[in-house]
PDB file of C-alpha atoms in Angstrom:
ATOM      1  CA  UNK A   4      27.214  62.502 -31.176  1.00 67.00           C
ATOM      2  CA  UNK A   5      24.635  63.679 -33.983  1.00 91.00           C
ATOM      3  CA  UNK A   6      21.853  61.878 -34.994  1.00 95.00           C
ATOM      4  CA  UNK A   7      22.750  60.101 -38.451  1.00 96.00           C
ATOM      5  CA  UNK A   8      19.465  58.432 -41.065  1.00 96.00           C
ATOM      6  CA  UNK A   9      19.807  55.168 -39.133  1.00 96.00           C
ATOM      7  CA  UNK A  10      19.157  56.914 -35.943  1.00 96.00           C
ATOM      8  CA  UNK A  11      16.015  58.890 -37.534  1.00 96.00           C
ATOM      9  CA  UNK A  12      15.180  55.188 -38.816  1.00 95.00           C
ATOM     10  CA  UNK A  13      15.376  53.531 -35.316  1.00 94.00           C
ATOM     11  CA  UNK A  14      13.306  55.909 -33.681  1.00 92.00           C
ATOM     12  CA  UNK A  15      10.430  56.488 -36.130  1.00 93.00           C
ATOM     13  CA  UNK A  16      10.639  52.533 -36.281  1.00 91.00           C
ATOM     14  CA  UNK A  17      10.134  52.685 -32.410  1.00 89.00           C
ATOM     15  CA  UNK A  18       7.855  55.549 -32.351  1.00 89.00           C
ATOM     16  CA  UNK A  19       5.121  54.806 -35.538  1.00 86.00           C
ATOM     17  CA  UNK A  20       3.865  51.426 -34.592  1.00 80.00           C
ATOM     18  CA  UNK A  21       0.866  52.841 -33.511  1.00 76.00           C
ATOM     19  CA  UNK A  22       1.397  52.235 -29.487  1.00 77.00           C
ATOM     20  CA  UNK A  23       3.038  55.728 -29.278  1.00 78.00           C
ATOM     21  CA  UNK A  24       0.438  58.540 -28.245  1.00 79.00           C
ATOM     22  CA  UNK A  25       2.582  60.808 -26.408  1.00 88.00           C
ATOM     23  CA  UNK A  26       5.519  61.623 -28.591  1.00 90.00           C
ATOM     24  CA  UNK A  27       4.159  65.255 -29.894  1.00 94.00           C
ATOM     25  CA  UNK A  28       7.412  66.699 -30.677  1.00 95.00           C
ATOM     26  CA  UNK A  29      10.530  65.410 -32.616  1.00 95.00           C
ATOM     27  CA  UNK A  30      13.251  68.142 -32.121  1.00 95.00           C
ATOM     28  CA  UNK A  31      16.420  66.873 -34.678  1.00 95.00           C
ATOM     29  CA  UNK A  32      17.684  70.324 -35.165  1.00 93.00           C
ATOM     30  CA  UNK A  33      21.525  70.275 -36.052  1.00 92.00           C
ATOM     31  CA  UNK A  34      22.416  66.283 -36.612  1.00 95.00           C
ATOM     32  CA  UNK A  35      23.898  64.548 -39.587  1.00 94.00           C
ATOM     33  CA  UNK A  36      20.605  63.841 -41.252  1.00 96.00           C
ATOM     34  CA  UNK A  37      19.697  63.467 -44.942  1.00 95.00           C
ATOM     35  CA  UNK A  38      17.076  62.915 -47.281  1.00 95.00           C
ATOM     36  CA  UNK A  39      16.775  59.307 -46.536  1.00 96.00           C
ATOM     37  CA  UNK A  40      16.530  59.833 -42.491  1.00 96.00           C
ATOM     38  CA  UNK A  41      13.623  62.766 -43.008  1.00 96.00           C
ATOM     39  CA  UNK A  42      11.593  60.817 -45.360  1.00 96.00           C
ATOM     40  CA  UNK A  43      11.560  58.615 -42.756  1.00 96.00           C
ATOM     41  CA  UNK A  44       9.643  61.134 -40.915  1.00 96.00           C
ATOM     42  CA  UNK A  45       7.310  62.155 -43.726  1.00 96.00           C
ATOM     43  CA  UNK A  46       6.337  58.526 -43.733  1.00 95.00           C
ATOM     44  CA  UNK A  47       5.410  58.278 -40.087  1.00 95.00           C
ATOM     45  CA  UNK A  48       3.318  62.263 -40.576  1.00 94.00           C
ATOM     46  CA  UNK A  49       1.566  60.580 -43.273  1.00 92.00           C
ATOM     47  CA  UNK A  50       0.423  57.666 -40.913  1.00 89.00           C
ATOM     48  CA  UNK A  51      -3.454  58.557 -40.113  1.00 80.00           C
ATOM     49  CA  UNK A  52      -2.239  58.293 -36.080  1.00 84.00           C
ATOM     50  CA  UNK A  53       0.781  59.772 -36.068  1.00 90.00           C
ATOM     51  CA  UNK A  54       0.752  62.255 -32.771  1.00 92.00           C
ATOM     52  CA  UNK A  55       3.929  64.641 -34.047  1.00 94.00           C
ATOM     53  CA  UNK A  56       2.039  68.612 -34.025  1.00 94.00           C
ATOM     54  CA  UNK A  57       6.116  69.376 -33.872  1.00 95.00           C
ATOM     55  CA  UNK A  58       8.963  68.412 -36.523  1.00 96.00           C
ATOM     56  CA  UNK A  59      12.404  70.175 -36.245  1.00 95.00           C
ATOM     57  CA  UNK A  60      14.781  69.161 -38.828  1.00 93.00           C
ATOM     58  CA  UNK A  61      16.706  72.964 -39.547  1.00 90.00           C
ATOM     59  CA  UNK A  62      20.543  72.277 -39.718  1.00 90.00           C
ATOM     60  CA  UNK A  63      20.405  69.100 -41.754  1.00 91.00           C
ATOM     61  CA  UNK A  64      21.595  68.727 -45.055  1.00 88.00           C
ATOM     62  CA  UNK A  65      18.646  68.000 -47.481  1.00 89.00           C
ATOM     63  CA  UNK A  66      18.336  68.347 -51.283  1.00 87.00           C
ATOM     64  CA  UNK A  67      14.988  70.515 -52.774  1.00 85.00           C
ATOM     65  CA  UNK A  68      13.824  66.902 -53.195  1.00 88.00           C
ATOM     66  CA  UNK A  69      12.758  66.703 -49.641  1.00 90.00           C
ATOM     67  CA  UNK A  70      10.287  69.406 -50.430  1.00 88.00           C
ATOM     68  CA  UNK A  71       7.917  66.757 -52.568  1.00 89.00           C
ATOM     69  CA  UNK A  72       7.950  64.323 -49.778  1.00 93.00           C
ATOM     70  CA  UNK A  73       7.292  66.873 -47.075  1.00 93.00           C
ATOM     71  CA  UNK A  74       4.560  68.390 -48.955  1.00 91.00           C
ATOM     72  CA  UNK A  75       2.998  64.620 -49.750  1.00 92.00           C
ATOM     73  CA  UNK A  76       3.074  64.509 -45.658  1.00 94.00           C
ATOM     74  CA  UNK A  77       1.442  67.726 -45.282  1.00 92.00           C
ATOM     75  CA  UNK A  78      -1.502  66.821 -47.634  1.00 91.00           C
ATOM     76  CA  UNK A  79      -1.965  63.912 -45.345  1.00 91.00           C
ATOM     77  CA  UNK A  80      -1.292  65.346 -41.716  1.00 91.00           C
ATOM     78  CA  UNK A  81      -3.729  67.261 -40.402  1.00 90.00           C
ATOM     79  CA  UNK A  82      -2.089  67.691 -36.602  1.00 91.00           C
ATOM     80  CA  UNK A  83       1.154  68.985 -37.432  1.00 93.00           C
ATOM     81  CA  UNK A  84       1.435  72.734 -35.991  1.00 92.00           C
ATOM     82  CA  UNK A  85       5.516  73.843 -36.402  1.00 93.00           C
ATOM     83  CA  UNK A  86       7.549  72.417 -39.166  1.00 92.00           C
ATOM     84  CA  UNK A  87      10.753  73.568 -39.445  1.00 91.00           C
ATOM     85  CA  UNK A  88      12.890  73.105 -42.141  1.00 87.00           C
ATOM     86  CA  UNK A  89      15.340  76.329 -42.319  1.00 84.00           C
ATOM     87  CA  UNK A  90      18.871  76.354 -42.747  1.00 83.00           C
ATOM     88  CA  UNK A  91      18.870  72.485 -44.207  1.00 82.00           C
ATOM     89  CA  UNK A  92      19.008  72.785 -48.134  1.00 76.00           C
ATOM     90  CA  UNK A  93      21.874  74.930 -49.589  1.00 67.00           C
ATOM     91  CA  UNK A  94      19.856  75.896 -52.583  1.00 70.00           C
ATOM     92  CA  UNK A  95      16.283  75.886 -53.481  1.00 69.00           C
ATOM     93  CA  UNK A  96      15.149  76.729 -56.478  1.00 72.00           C
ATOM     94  CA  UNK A  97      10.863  76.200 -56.333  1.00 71.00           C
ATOM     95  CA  UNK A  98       9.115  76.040 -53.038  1.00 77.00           C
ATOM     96  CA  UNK A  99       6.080  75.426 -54.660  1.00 79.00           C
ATOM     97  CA  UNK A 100       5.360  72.126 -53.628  1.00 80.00           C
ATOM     98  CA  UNK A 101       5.569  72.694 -50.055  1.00 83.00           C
ATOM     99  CA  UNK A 102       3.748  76.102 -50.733  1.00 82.00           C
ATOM    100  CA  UNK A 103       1.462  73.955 -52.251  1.00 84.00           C
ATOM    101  CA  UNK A 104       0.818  71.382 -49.693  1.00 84.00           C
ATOM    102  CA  UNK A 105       0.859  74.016 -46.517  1.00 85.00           C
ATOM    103  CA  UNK A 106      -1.550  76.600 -47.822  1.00 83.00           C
ATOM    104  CA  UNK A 107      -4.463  74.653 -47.155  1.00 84.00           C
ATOM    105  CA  UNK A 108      -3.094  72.942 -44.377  1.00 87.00           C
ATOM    106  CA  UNK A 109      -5.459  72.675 -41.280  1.00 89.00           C
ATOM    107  CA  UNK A 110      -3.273  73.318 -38.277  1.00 89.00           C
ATOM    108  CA  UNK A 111      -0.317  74.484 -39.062  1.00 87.00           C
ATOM    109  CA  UNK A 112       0.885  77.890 -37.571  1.00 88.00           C
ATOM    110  CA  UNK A 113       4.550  77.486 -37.841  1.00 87.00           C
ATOM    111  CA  UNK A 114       6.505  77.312 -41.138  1.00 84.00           C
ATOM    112  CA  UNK A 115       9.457  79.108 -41.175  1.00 81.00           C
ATOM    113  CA  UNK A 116      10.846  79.308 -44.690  1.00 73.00           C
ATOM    114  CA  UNK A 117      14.504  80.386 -45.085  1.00 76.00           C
ATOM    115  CA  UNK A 118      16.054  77.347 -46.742  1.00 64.00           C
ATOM    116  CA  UNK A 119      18.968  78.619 -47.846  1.00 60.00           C
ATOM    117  CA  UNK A 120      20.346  81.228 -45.443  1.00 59.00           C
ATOM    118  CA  UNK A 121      17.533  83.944 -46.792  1.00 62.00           C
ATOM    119  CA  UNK A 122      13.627  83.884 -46.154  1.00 62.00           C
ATOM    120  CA  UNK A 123      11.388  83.461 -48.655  1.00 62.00           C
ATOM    121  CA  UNK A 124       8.237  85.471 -48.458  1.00 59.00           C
ATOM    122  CA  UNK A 125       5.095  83.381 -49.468  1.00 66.00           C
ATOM    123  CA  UNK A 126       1.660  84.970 -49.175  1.00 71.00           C
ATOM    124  CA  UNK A 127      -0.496  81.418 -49.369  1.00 71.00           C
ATOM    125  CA  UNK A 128       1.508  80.696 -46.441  1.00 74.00           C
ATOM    126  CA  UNK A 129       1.432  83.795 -44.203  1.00 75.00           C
ATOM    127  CA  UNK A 130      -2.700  83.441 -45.522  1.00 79.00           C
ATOM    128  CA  UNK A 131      -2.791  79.976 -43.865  1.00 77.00           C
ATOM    129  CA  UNK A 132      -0.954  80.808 -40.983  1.00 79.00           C
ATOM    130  CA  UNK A 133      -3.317  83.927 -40.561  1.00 81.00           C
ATOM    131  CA  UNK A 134      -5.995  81.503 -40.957  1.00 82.00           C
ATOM    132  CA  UNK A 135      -5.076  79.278 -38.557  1.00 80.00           C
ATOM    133  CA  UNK A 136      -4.302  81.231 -35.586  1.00 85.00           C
ATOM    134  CA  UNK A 137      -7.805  83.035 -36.242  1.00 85.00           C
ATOM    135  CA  UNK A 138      -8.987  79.315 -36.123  1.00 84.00           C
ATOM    136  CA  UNK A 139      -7.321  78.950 -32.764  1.00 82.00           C
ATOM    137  CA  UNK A 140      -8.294  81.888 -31.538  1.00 85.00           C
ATOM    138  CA  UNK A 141     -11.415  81.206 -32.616  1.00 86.00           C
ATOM    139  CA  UNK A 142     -11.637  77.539 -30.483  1.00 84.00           C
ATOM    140  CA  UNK A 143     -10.356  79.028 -27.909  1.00 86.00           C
ATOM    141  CA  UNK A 144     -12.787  81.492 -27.472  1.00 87.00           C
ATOM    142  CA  UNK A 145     -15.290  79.105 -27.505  1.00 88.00           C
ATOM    143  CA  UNK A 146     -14.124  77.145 -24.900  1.00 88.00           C
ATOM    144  CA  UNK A 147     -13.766  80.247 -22.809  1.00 89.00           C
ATOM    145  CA  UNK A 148     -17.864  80.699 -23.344  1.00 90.00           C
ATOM    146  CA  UNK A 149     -18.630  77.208 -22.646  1.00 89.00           C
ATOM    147  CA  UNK A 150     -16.457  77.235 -19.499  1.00 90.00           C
ATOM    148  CA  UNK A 151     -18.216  80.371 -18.327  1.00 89.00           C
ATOM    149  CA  UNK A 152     -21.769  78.493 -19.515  1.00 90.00           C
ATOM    150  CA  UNK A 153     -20.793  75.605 -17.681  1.00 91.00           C
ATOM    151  CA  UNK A 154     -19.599  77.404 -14.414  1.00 91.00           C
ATOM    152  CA  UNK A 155     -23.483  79.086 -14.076  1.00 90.00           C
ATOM    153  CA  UNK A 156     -24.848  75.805 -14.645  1.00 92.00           C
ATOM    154  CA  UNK A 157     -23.320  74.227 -12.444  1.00 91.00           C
ATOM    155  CA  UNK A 158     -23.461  77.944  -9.512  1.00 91.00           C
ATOM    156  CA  UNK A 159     -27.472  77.358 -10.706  1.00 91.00           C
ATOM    157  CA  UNK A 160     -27.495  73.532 -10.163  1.00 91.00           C
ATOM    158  CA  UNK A 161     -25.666  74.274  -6.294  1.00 93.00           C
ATOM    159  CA  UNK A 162     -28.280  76.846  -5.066  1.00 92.00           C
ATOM    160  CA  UNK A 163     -31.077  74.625  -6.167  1.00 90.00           C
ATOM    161  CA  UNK A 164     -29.707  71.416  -3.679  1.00 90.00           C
ATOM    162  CA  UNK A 165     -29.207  74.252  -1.194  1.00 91.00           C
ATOM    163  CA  UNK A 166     -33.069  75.011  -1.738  1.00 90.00           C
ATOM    164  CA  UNK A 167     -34.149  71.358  -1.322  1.00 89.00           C
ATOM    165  CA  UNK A 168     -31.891  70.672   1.251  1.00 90.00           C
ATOM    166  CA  UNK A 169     -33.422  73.264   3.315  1.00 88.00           C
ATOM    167  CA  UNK A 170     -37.071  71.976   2.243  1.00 86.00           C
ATOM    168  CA  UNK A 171     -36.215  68.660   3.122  1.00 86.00           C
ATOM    169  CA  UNK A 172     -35.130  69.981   6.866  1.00 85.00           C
ATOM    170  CA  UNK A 173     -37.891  71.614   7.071  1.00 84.00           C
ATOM    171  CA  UNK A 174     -40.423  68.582   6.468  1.00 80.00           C
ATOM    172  CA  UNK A 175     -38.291  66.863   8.933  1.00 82.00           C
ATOM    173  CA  UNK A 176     -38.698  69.279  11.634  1.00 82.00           C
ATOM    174  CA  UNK A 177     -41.752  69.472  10.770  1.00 80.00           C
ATOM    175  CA  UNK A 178     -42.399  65.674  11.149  1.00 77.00           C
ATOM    176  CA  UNK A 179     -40.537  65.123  14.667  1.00 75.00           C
ATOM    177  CA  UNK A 180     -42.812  67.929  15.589  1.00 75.00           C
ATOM    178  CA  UNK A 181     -45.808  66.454  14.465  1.00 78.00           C
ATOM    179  CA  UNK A 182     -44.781  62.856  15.314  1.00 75.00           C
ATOM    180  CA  UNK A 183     -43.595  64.448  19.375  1.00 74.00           C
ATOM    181  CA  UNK A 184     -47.081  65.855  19.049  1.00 75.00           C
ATOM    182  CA  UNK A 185     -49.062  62.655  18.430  1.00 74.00           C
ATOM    183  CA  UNK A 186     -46.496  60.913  20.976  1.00 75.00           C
ATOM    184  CA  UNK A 187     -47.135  63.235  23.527  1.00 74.00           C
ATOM    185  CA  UNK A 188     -51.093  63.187  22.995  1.00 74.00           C
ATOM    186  CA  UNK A 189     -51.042  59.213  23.116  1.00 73.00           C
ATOM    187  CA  UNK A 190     -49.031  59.555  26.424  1.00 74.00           C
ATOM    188  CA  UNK A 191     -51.569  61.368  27.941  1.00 74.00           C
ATOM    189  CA  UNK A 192     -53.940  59.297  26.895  1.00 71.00           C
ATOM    190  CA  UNK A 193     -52.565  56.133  28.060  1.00 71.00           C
ATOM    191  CA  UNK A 194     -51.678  58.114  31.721  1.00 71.00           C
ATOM    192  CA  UNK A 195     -55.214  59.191  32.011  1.00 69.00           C
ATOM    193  CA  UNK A 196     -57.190  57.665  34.497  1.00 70.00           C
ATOM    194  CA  UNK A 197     -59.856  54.771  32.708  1.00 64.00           C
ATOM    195  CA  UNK A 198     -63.375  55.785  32.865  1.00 65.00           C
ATOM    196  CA  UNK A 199     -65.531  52.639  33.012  1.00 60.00           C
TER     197      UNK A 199
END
C-alpha cells in the first residue's frame, strides 16, 4: 500500500496542530504522492512550530511547480536539516527557486539535487551546506569547551566541600575535646572534698 495525497493530508492534519513535538522526521520516499499531498507538507514546514529537521519525498511524482512551494517553506523553516526531493520530477527546467530559498537557509545540510535522474551541481548550495556544517561544527565545539569548563567547576566546587568538611570535623573534635575537658574539670570539682 503507498501513501496517496489524502494520506499525506491525514497525517500532516494529525501531526501540525501544534500538540506534536516529537515527529522530527517524515520519511515518504517511494508512495503515490503528488503536488497536492507535498504542499501539504510545505504548509505544515512553514508553520512557526513545526518540529520536521527531516522531509523525504524522492520517488514521488511532482511537477517543477513543487519547487516554488518548497522554496516558500524553506524561506520560512529554519529547523529543517535533510530535504530530499531526488528522483520525483521527470523534468526540471530552473532550480532557481529552490536554489534560491536554500542558499541562505540556516540549518540545512542535506539537499540532494538530482531531480530528474542526473545531479545538478549548484555552488550557492554546496556554499550553504559548507556553511552549515562549519556552523555545526562550530556549536559543537563549543559545547565540548563548556562541558570541559563545567566539569572543573564542578572537580573545583567537590575539593572545596572536601576542605570544609574536614574543617568542620576538626572544630568538632576539637569541641568534644574541649567540652570532655571542662566536663572532666567540673567532675573533679564537684568530687573534691568541701573546704569550709
Amino acid at each position: 500500500n503507498r501513501i496517496t495525497d489524502d494520506g499525506v493530508a491525514k497525517l500532516v492534519e494529525n501531526c501540525a496542530d501544534g500538540k506534536n513535538t516529537t515527529l522530527e522526521a517524515m520519511l515518504l520516499r517511494a508512495n503515490a504522492i503528488t503536488n497536492a499531498g507535498a504542499v501539504r507538507v510545505c504548509a505544515w514546514l512553514e508553520q512557526g512550530d513545526c518540529p520536521l529537521k527531516a522531509v523525504h519525498l524522492s520517488g514521488n511524482d511532482f511537477s517543477e511547480a513543487l519547487l516554488h512551494d518548497v522554496g516558500a517553506a524553506l524561506k520560512t523553516n529554519a529547523n529543517l536539516t535533510d530535504l530530499n526531493l531526488n528522483n520525483s520530477m521527470p523534468k526540471v527546467s530552473d532550480i532557481e527557486p529552490l536554489v534560491e530559498a536554500a542558499k541562505d537557509h540556516p540549518s540545512l545540510l542535506v539537499l540532494p539535487l538530482a531531480f530528474d535522474g542526473k545531479a545538478r551541481a549548484s555552488e550557492p548550495v554546496r556554499d550553504m551546506i559548507r556553511r552549515n556544517k562549519a556552523e555545526v561544527k562550530s556549536r559543537q565545539d563549543v559545547i565540548v569547551q563548556l562541558r570541559a569548563a563545567h566539569a572543573a567547576e564542578v572537580s573545583a566546587l567537590k575539593a572545596r566541600i572536601a576542605e570544609l568538611e574536614d574543617k568542620v570535623r576538626g572544630y568538632e573534635e576539637a569541641g568534644a575535646a574541649t567540652t570532655g575537658n571542662a566536663l572532666g574539670q567540673m567532675s573533679s570539682l564537684l568530687n573534691s572534698p568541701r573546704e569550709d
